[in-house]
Amino acid sequence: MEYLFIGLAAGSIIAYFIFSRFSKSRRQQNAQQQSVVLMEKIRSVCKFITVEGDFSEIYHYQNVKDKWLNLFLGSKKALVLIDAKAYVGFDLTKIKMHPDVKNRTIVLTDFPQPELLSIETDFKYYDKKEGWANPFTSTDLTEINREAKQHIIDKVPQSGLFGEASKQALSTVSLMENLVQTIGWKLDYKALETAAETPKLKEGEVSE
């Protein structure tokens, strides 16, 4: 009888450890499956955010490169009214993420930076003055347009467009956060603040 009791007790202990190990493995498997489902849902929320800003500037152009030529032939000057629309984008589809199953957290990393995607410009010339023997050429006009456009590009970082794009990105991240919280998980998106501090101008890729 004593041996039977000891056997039952030992069997119960072994069964408990087997059941605990099985339950733990099952919980880990469920948590892993939850993380996969959550990351798929987060990817479905990610999108390309675009904000636009309008600019109206007056650009003063004067040909100062050929001083001696201007002295003899007359200088060229112009006032250029620039109407422009700049588009700043935040590509959230580039977000990378990984699950911290132990802490039930989805960690967002490698957050993209807001970028100047394109800029549309329209130029109107006022008070256009040419030298008596030094007229504007097509090369001059191309150079003026390039400089005027660069004038707008230089204004974009101070316009608040990058900050507005980051705010909209945060709104999207809030949706992600609500999504993961519905099943008791957390979202770690500290990388967003770091990325938003260093906006990027894709100057060489900006279209007309």
JSON list of N, CA, C and O in Angstrom, two decimals, residues 142-189:
[
{"chain": "A", "resi": 142, "resn": "THR", "atom": "N", "xyz": [17.59, 78.89, -67.87]},
{"chain": "A", "resi": 142, "resn": "THR", "atom": "CA", "xyz": [17.69, 77.58, -67.23]},
{"chain": "A", "resi": 142, "resn": "THR", "atom": "C", "xyz": [18.39, 77.70, -65.88]},
{"chain": "A", "resi": 142, "resn": "THR", "atom": "O", "xyz": [17.97, 77.09, -64.88]},
{"chain": "A", "resi": 143, "resn": "GLU", "atom": "N", "xyz": [19.44, 78.51, -65.84]},
{"chain": "A", "resi": 143, "resn": "GLU", "atom": "CA", "xyz": [20.19, 78.72, -64.60]},
{"chain": "A", "resi": 143, "resn": "GLU", "atom": "C", "xyz": [19.33, 79.45, -63.56]},
{"chain": "A", "resi": 143, "resn": "GLU", "atom": "O", "xyz": [19.34, 79.11, -62.37]},
{"chain": "A", "resi": 144, "resn": "ILE", "atom": "N", "xyz": [18.56, 80.45, -64.01]},
{"chain": "A", "resi": 144, "resn": "ILE", "atom": "CA", "xyz": [17.67, 81.18, -63.09]},
{"chain": "A", "resi": 144, "resn": "ILE", "atom": "C", "xyz": [16.64, 80.23, -62.50]},
{"chain": "A", "resi": 144, "resn": "ILE", "atom": "O", "xyz": [16.37, 80.25, -61.29]},
{"chain": "A", "resi": 145, "resn": "ASN", "atom": "N", "xyz": [16.04, 79.41, -63.36]},
{"chain": "A", "resi": 145, "resn": "ASN", "atom": "CA", "xyz": [15.03, 78.46, -62.87]},
{"chain": "A", "resi": 145, "resn": "ASN", "atom": "C", "xyz": [15.62, 77.48, -61.85]},
{"chain": "A", "resi": 145, "resn": "ASN", "atom": "O", "xyz": [14.99, 77.16, -60.84]},
{"chain": "A", "resi": 146, "resn": "ARG", "atom": "N", "xyz": [16.84, 77.03, -62.14]},
{"chain": "A", "resi": 146, "resn": "ARG", "atom": "CA", "xyz": [17.50, 76.10, -61.22]},
{"chain": "A", "resi": 146, "resn": "ARG", "atom": "C", "xyz": [17.75, 76.77, -59.87]},
{"chain": "A", "resi": 146, "resn": "ARG", "atom": "O", "xyz": [17.50, 76.20, -58.80]},
{"chain": "A", "resi": 147, "resn": "GLU", "atom": "N", "xyz": [18.27, 78.01, -59.90]},
{"chain": "A", "resi": 147, "resn": "GLU", "atom": "CA", "xyz": [18.56, 78.71, -58.66]},
{"chain": "A", "resi": 147, "resn": "GLU", "atom": "C", "xyz": [17.28, 79.05, -57.89]},
{"chain": "A", "resi": 147, "resn": "GLU", "atom": "O", "xyz": [17.23, 78.97, -56.66]},
{"chain": "A", "resi": 148, "resn": "ALA", "atom": "N", "xyz": [16.24, 79.42, -58.63]},
{"chain": "A", "resi": 148, "resn": "ALA", "atom": "CA", "xyz": [14.96, 79.75, -57.98]},
{"chain": "A", "resi": 148, "resn": "ALA", "atom": "C", "xyz": [14.35, 78.51, -57.33]},
{"chain": "A", "resi": 148, "resn": "ALA", "atom": "O", "xyz": [13.81, 78.59, -56.22]},
{"chain": "A", "resi": 149, "resn": "LYS", "atom": "N", "xyz": [14.46, 77.40, -58.00]},
{"chain": "A", "resi": 149, "resn": "LYS", "atom": "CA", "xyz": [13.94, 76.15, -57.42]},
{"chain": "A", "resi": 149, "resn": "LYS", "atom": "C", "xyz": [14.72, 75.77, -56.18]},
{"chain": "A", "resi": 149, "resn": "LYS", "atom": "O", "xyz": [14.14, 75.34, -55.16]},
{"chain": "A", "resi": 150, "resn": "GLN", "atom": "N", "xyz": [16.05, 75.92, -56.24]},
{"chain": "A", "resi": 150, "resn": "GLN", "atom": "CA", "xyz": [16.87, 75.61, -55.06]},
{"chain": "A", "resi": 150, "resn": "GLN", "atom": "C", "xyz": [16.52, 76.53, -53.90]},
{"chain": "A", "resi": 150, "resn": "GLN", "atom": "O", "xyz": [16.57, 76.13, -52.73]},
{"chain": "A", "resi": 151, "resn": "HIS", "atom": "N", "xyz": [16.14, 77.76, -54.22]},
{"chain": "A", "resi": 151, "resn": "HIS", "atom": "CA", "xyz": [15.71, 78.72, -53.20]},
{"chain": "A", "resi": 151, "resn": "HIS", "atom": "C", "xyz": [14.50, 78.16, -52.43]},
{"chain": "A", "resi": 151, "resn": "HIS", "atom": "O", "xyz": [14.43, 78.29, -51.20]},
{"chain": "A", "resi": 152, "resn": "ILE", "atom": "N", "xyz": [13.57, 77.53, -53.13]},
{"chain": "A", "resi": 152, "resn": "ILE", "atom": "CA", "xyz": [12.40, 76.93, -52.49]},
{"chain": "A", "resi": 152, "resn": "ILE", "atom": "C", "xyz": [12.81, 75.70, -51.68]},
{"chain": "A", "resi": 152, "resn": "ILE", "atom": "O", "xyz": [12.36, 75.50, -50.54]},
{"chain": "A", "resi": 153, "resn": "ILE", "atom": "N", "xyz": [13.67, 74.86, -52.25]},
{"chain": "A", "resi": 153, "resn": "ILE", "atom": "CA", "xyz": [14.13, 73.65, -51.56]},
{"chain": "A", "resi": 153, "resn": "ILE", "atom": "C", "xyz": [14.77, 74.01, -50.22]},
{"chain": "A", "resi": 153, "resn": "ILE", "atom": "O", "xyz": [14.55, 73.34, -49.20]},
{"chain": "A", "resi": 154, "resn": "ASP", "atom": "N", "xyz": [15.54, 75.10, -50.21]},
{"chain": "A", "resi": 154, "resn": "ASP", "atom": "CA", "xyz": [16.19, 75.53, -48.98]},
{"chain": "A", "resi": 154, "resn": "ASP", "atom": "C", "xyz": [15.19, 76.00, -47.93]},
{"chain": "A", "resi": 154, "resn": "ASP", "atom": "O", "xyz": [15.49, 76.04, -46.73]},
{"chain": "A", "resi": 155, "resn": "LYS", "atom": "N", "xyz": [13.98, 76.38, -48.38]},
{"chain": "A", "resi": 155, "resn": "LYS", "atom": "CA", "xyz": [12.95, 76.86, -47.46]},
{"chain": "A", "resi": 155, "resn": "LYS", "atom": "C", "xyz": [12.17, 75.71, -46.81]},
{"chain": "A", "resi": 155, "resn": "LYS", "atom": "O", "xyz": [11.53, 75.90, -45.77]},
{"chain": "A", "resi": 156, "resn": "VAL", "atom": "N", "xyz": [12.19, 74.55, -47.42]},
{"chain": "A", "resi": 156, "resn": "VAL", "atom": "CA", "xyz": [11.34, 73.45, -46.96]},
{"chain": "A", "resi": 156, "resn": "VAL", "atom": "C", "xyz": [11.62, 73.02, -45.51]},
{"chain": "A", "resi": 156, "resn": "VAL", "atom": "O", "xyz": [10.69, 72.84, -44.73]},
{"chain": "A", "resi": 157, "resn": "PRO", "atom": "N", "xyz": [12.90, 72.86, -45.09]},
{"chain": "A", "resi": 157, "resn": "PRO", "atom": "CA", "xyz": [13.13, 72.42, -43.71]},
{"chain": "A", "resi": 157, "resn": "PRO", "atom": "C", "xyz": [12.55, 73.36, -42.66]},
{"chain": "A", "resi": 157, "resn": "PRO", "atom": "O", "xyz": [12.20, 72.91, -41.55]},
{"chain": "A", "resi": 158, "resn": "GLN", "atom": "N", "xyz": [12.43, 74.65, -42.96]},
{"chain": "A", "resi": 158, "resn": "GLN", "atom": "CA", "xyz": [11.88, 75.61, -41.99]},
{"chain": "A", "resi": 158, "resn": "GLN", "atom": "C", "xyz": [10.36, 75.76, -42.13]},
{"chain": "A", "resi": 158, "resn": "GLN", "atom": "O", "xyz": [9.75, 76.53, -41.38]},
{"chain": "A", "resi": 159, "resn": "SER", "atom": "N", "xyz": [9.76, 75.04, -43.07]},
{"chain": "A", "resi": 159, "resn": "SER", "atom": "CA", "xyz": [8.34, 75.23, -43.35]},
{"chain": "A", "resi": 159, "resn": "SER", "atom": "C", "xyz": [7.42, 74.46, -42.40]},
{"chain": "A", "resi": 159, "resn": "SER", "atom": "O", "xyz": [6.23, 74.72, -42.35]},
{"chain": "A", "resi": 160, "resn": "GLY", "atom": "N", "xyz": [7.97, 73.49, -41.68]},
{"chain": "A", "resi": 160, "resn": "GLY", "atom": "CA", "xyz": [7.15, 72.66, -40.79]},
{"chain": "A", "resi": 160, "resn": "GLY", "atom": "C", "xyz": [6.56, 71.43, -41.47]},
{"chain": "A", "resi": 160, "resn": "GLY", "atom": "O", "xyz": [5.84, 70.66, -40.83]},
{"chain": "A", "resi": 161, "resn": "LEU", "atom": "N", "xyz": [6.88, 71.23, -42.76]},
{"chain": "A", "resi": 161, "resn": "LEU", "atom": "CA", "xyz": [6.31, 70.08, -43.47]},
{"chain": "A", "resi": 161, "resn": "LEU", "atom": "C", "xyz": [6.84, 68.75, -42.92]},
{"chain": "A", "resi": 161, "resn": "LEU", "atom": "O", "xyz": [6.10, 67.77, -42.84]},
{"chain": "A", "resi": 162, "resn": "PHE", "atom": "N", "xyz": [8.12, 68.72, -42.56]},
{"chain": "A", "resi": 162, "resn": "PHE", "atom": "CA", "xyz": [8.67, 67.49, -42.01]},
{"chain": "A", "resi": 162, "resn": "PHE", "atom": "C", "xyz": [7.99, 67.15, -40.69]},
{"chain": "A", "resi": 162, "resn": "PHE", "atom": "O", "xyz": [7.68, 65.99, -40.41]},
{"chain": "A", "resi": 163, "resn": "GLY", "atom": "N", "xyz": [7.75, 68.18, -39.86]},
{"chain": "A", "resi": 163, "resn": "GLY", "atom": "CA", "xyz": [7.08, 67.95, -38.59]},
{"chain": "A", "resi": 163, "resn": "GLY", "atom": "C", "xyz": [5.65, 67.48, -38.79]},
{"chain": "A", "resi": 163, "resn": "GLY", "atom": "O", "xyz": [5.16, 66.60, -38.06]},
{"chain": "A", "resi": 164, "resn": "GLU", "atom": "N", "xyz": [4.97, 68.04, -39.79]},
{"chain": "A", "resi": 164, "resn": "GLU", "atom": "CA", "xyz": [3.59, 67.63, -40.08]},
{"chain": "A", "resi": 164, "resn": "GLU", "atom": "C", "xyz": [3.54, 66.18, -40.54]},
{"chain": "A", "resi": 164, "resn": "GLU", "atom": "O", "xyz": [2.65, 65.42, -40.15]},
{"chain": "A", "resi": 165, "resn": "ALA", "atom": "N", "xyz": [4.51, 65.80, -41.37]},
{"chain": "A", "resi": 165, "resn": "ALA", "atom": "CA", "xyz": [4.56, 64.40, -41.82]},
{"chain": "A", "resi": 165, "resn": "ALA", "atom": "C", "xyz": [4.80, 63.47, -40.64]},
{"chain": "A", "resi": 165, "resn": "ALA", "atom": "O", "xyz": [4.19, 62.38, -40.55]},
{"chain": "A", "resi": 166, "resn": "SER", "atom": "N", "xyz": [5.66, 63.88, -39.71]},
{"chain": "A", "resi": 166, "resn": "SER", "atom": "CA", "xyz": [5.93, 63.06, -38.53]},
{"chain": "A", "resi": 166, "resn": "SER", "atom": "C", "xyz": [4.69, 62.93, -37.64]},
{"chain": "A", "resi": 166, "resn": "SER", "atom": "O", "xyz": [4.43, 61.87, -37.07]},
{"chain": "A", "resi": 167, "resn": "LYS", "atom": "N", "xyz": [3.91, 64.01, -37.53]},
{"chain": "A", "resi": 167, "resn": "LYS", "atom": "CA", "xyz": [2.68, 63.95, -36.75]},
{"chain": "A", "resi": 167, "resn": "LYS", "atom": "C", "xyz": [1.70, 62.96, -37.35]},
{"chain": "A", "resi": 167, "resn": "LYS", "atom": "O", "xyz": [1.05, 62.18, -36.63]},
{"chain": "A", "resi": 168, "resn": "GLN", "atom": "N", "xyz": [1.59, 62.98, -38.67]},
{"chain": "A", "resi": 168, "resn": "GLN", "atom": "CA", "xyz": [0.67, 62.04, -39.32]},
{"chain": "A", "resi": 168, "resn": "GLN", "atom": "C", "xyz": [1.17, 60.61, -39.16]},
{"chain": "A", "resi": 168, "resn": "GLN", "atom": "O", "xyz": [0.38, 59.68, -39.02]},
{"chain": "A", "resi": 169, "resn": "ALA", "atom": "N", "xyz": [2.51, 60.45, -39.17]},
{"chain": "A", "resi": 169, "resn": "ALA", "atom": "CA", "xyz": [3.08, 59.11, -38.94]},
{"chain": "A", "resi": 169, "resn": "ALA", "atom": "C", "xyz": [2.75, 58.64, -37.54]},
{"chain": "A", "resi": 169, "resn": "ALA", "atom": "O", "xyz": [2.40, 57.47, -37.32]},
{"chain": "A", "resi": 170, "resn": "LEU", "atom": "N", "xyz": [2.81, 59.54, -36.56]},
{"chain": "A", "resi": 170, "resn": "LEU", "atom": "CA", "xyz": [2.48, 59.19, -35.18]},
{"chain": "A", "resi": 170, "resn": "LEU", "atom": "C", "xyz": [1.01, 58.79, -35.05]},
{"chain": "A", "resi": 170, "resn": "LEU", "atom": "O", "xyz": [0.67, 57.90, -34.27]},
{"chain": "A", "resi": 171, "resn": "SER", "atom": "N", "xyz": [0.15, 59.44, -35.81]},
{"chain": "A", "resi": 171, "resn": "SER", "atom": "CA", "xyz": [-1.27, 59.08, -35.79]},
{"chain": "A", "resi": 171, "resn": "SER", "atom": "C", "xyz": [-1.46, 57.65, -36.28]},
{"chain": "A", "resi": 171, "resn": "SER", "atom": "O", "xyz": [-2.26, 56.88, -35.72]},
{"chain": "A", "resi": 172, "resn": "THR", "atom": "N", "xyz": [-0.71, 57.30, -37.33]},
{"chain": "A", "resi": 172, "resn": "THR", "atom": "CA", "xyz": [-0.79, 55.93, -37.84]},
{"chain": "A", "resi": 172, "resn": "THR", "atom": "C", "xyz": [-0.24, 54.94, -36.83]},
{"chain": "A", "resi": 172, "resn": "THR", "atom": "O", "xyz": [-0.79, 53.86, -36.64]},
{"chain": "A", "resi": 173, "resn": "VAL", "atom": "N", "xyz": [0.85, 55.33, -36.16]},
{"chain": "A", "resi": 173, "resn": "VAL", "atom": "CA", "xyz": [1.44, 54.47, -35.13]},
{"chain": "A", "resi": 173, "resn": "VAL", "atom": "C", "xyz": [0.46, 54.26, -33.97]},
{"chain": "A", "resi": 173, "resn": "VAL", "atom": "O", "xyz": [0.40, 53.19, -33.37]},
{"chain": "A", "resi": 174, "resn": "SER", "atom": "N", "xyz": [-0.32, 55.29, -33.66]},
{"chain": "A", "resi": 174, "resn": "SER", "atom": "CA", "xyz": [-1.33, 55.16, -32.60]},
{"chain": "A", "resi": 174, "resn": "SER", "atom": "C", "xyz": [-2.35, 54.09, -32.96]},
{"chain": "A", "resi": 174, "resn": "SER", "atom": "O", "xyz": [-2.81, 53.34, -32.09]},
{"chain": "A", "resi": 175, "resn": "LEU", "atom": "N", "xyz": [-2.70, 54.02, -34.24]},
{"chain": "A", "resi": 175, "resn": "LEU", "atom": "CA", "xyz": [-3.61, 52.95, -34.68]},
{"chain": "A", "resi": 175, "resn": "LEU", "atom": "C", "xyz": [-2.97, 51.58, -34.48]},
{"chain": "A", "resi": 175, "resn": "LEU", "atom": "O", "xyz": [-3.63, 50.63, -34.05]},
{"chain": "A", "resi": 176, "resn": "MET", "atom": "N", "xyz": [-1.67, 51.50, -34.80]},
{"chain": "A", "resi": 176, "resn": "MET", "atom": "CA", "xyz": [-0.95, 50.24, -34.58]},
{"chain": "A", "resi": 176, "resn": "MET", "atom": "C", "xyz": [-0.96, 49.87, -33.10]},
{"chain": "A", "resi": 176, "resn": "MET", "atom": "O", "xyz": [-1.16, 48.70, -32.72]},
{"chain": "A", "resi": 177, "resn": "GLU", "atom": "N", "xyz": [-0.72, 50.88, -32.24]},
{"chain": "A", "resi": 177, "resn": "GLU", "atom": "CA", "xyz": [-0.66, 50.64, -30.80]},
{"chain": "A", "resi": 177, "resn": "GLU", "atom": "C", "xyz": [-2.00, 50.12, -30.28]},
{"chain": "A", "resi": 177, "resn": "GLU", "atom": "O", "xyz": [-2.05, 49.19, -29.48]},
{"chain": "A", "resi": 178, "resn": "ASN", "atom": "N", "xyz": [-3.09, 50.74, -30.73]},
{"chain": "A", "resi": 178, "resn": "ASN", "atom": "CA", "xyz": [-4.42, 50.28, -30.32]},
{"chain": "A", "resi": 178, "resn": "ASN", "atom": "C", "xyz": [-4.67, 48.85, -30.78]},
{"chain": "A", "resi": 178, "resn": "ASN", "atom": "O", "xyz": [-5.31, 48.05, -30.08]},
{"chain": "A", "resi": 179, "resn": "LEU", "atom": "N", "xyz": [-4.13, 48.54, -31.94]},
{"chain": "A", "resi": 179, "resn": "LEU", "atom": "CA", "xyz": [-4.30, 47.21, -32.51]},
{"chain": "A", "resi": 179, "resn": "LEU", "atom": "C", "xyz": [-3.66, 46.14, -31.63]},
{"chain": "A", "resi": 179, "resn": "LEU", "atom": "O", "xyz": [-4.27, 45.12, -31.30]},
{"chain": "A", "resi": 180, "resn": "VAL", "atom": "N", "xyz": [-2.42, 46.37, -31.22]},
{"chain": "A", "resi": 180, "resn": "VAL", "atom": "CA", "xyz": [-1.72, 45.36, -30.42]},
{"chain": "A", "resi": 180, "resn": "VAL", "atom": "C", "xyz": [-2.24, 45.30, -28.98]},
{"chain": "A", "resi": 180, "resn": "VAL", "atom": "O", "xyz": [-2.19, 44.25, -28.33]},
{"chain": "A", "resi": 181, "resn": "GLN", "atom": "N", "xyz": [-2.76, 46.42, -28.49]},
{"chain": "A", "resi": 181, "resn": "GLN", "atom": "CA", "xyz": [-3.27, 46.44, -27.12]},
{"chain": "A", "resi": 181, "resn": "GLN", "atom": "C", "xyz": [-4.56, 45.64, -26.96]},
{"chain": "A", "resi": 181, "resn": "GLN", "atom": "O", "xyz": [-4.90, 45.23, -25.85]},
{"chain": "A", "resi": 182, "resn": "THR", "atom": "N", "xyz": [-5.26, 45.41, -28.06]},
{"chain": "A", "resi": 182, "resn": "THR", "atom": "CA", "xyz": [-6.52, 44.67, -27.98]},
{"chain": "A", "resi": 182, "resn": "THR", "atom": "C", "xyz": [-6.31, 43.24, -27.50]},
{"chain": "A", "resi": 182, "resn": "THR", "atom": "O", "xyz": [-7.24, 42.63, -26.96]},
{"chain": "A", "resi": 183, "resn": "ILE", "atom": "N", "xyz": [-5.11, 42.69, -27.68]},
{"chain": "A", "resi": 183, "resn": "ILE", "atom": "CA", "xyz": [-4.85, 41.33, -27.19]},
{"chain": "A", "resi": 183, "resn": "ILE", "atom": "C", "xyz": [-3.74, 41.32, -26.14]},
{"chain": "A", "resi": 183, "resn": "ILE", "atom": "O", "xyz": [-3.07, 40.32, -25.94]},
{"chain": "A", "resi": 184, "resn": "GLY", "atom": "N", "xyz": [-3.57, 42.49, -25.49]},
{"chain": "A", "resi": 184, "resn": "GLY", "atom": "CA", "xyz": [-2.66, 42.54, -24.35]},
{"chain": "A", "resi": 184, "resn": "GLY", "atom": "C", "xyz": [-1.18, 42.66, -24.67]},
{"chain": "A", "resi": 184, "resn": "GLY", "atom": "O", "xyz": [-0.34, 42.38, -23.81]},
{"chain": "A", "resi": 185, "resn": "TRP", "atom": "N", "xyz": [-0.85, 43.11, -25.89]},
{"chain": "A", "resi": 185, "resn": "TRP", "atom": "CA", "xyz": [0.54, 43.33, -26.25]},
{"chain": "A", "resi": 185, "resn": "TRP", "atom": "C", "xyz": [0.87, 44.82, -26.17]},
{"chain": "A", "resi": 185, "resn": "TRP", "atom": "O", "xyz": [-0.02, 45.65, -26.01]},
{"chain": "A", "resi": 186, "resn": "LYS", "atom": "N", "xyz": [2.16, 45.13, -26.28]},
{"chain": "A", "resi": 186, "resn": "LYS", "atom": "CA", "xyz": [2.61, 46.52, -26.29]},
{"chain": "A", "resi": 186, "resn": "LYS", "atom": "C", "xyz": [3.37, 46.80, -27.57]},
{"chain": "A", "resi": 186, "resn": "LYS", "atom": "O", "xyz": [3.87, 45.88, -28.23]},
{"chain": "A", "resi": 187, "resn": "LEU", "atom": "N", "xyz": [3.45, 48.10, -27.93]},
{"chain": "A", "resi": 187, "resn": "LEU", "atom": "CA", "xyz": [4.18, 48.53, -29.12]},
{"chain": "A", "resi": 187, "resn": "LEU", "atom": "C", "xyz": [5.31, 49.46, -28.70]},
{"chain": "A", "resi": 187, "resn": "LEU", "atom": "O", "xyz": [5.08, 50.46, -28.01]},
{"chain": "A", "resi": 188, "resn": "ASP", "atom": "N", "xyz": [6.52, 49.12, -29.10]},
{"chain": "A", "resi": 188, "resn": "ASP", "atom": "CA", "xyz": [7.69, 49.95, -28.80]},
{"chain": "A", "resi": 188, "resn": "ASP", "atom": "C", "xyz": [8.07, 50.69, -30.08]},
{"chain": "A", "resi": 188, "resn": "ASP", "atom": "O", "xyz": [8.55, 50.09, -31.04]},
{"chain": "A", "resi": 189, "resn": "TYR", "atom": "N", "xyz": [7.84, 52.02, -30.10]},
{"chain": "A", "resi": 189, "resn": "TYR", "atom": "CA", "xyz": [8.14, 52.80, -31.30]},
{"chain": "A", "resi": 189, "resn": "TYR", "atom": "C", "xyz": [9.03, 54.00, -30.98]},
{"chain": "A", "resi": 189, "resn": "TYR", "atom": "O", "xyz": [8.91, 55.06, -31.59]}
]
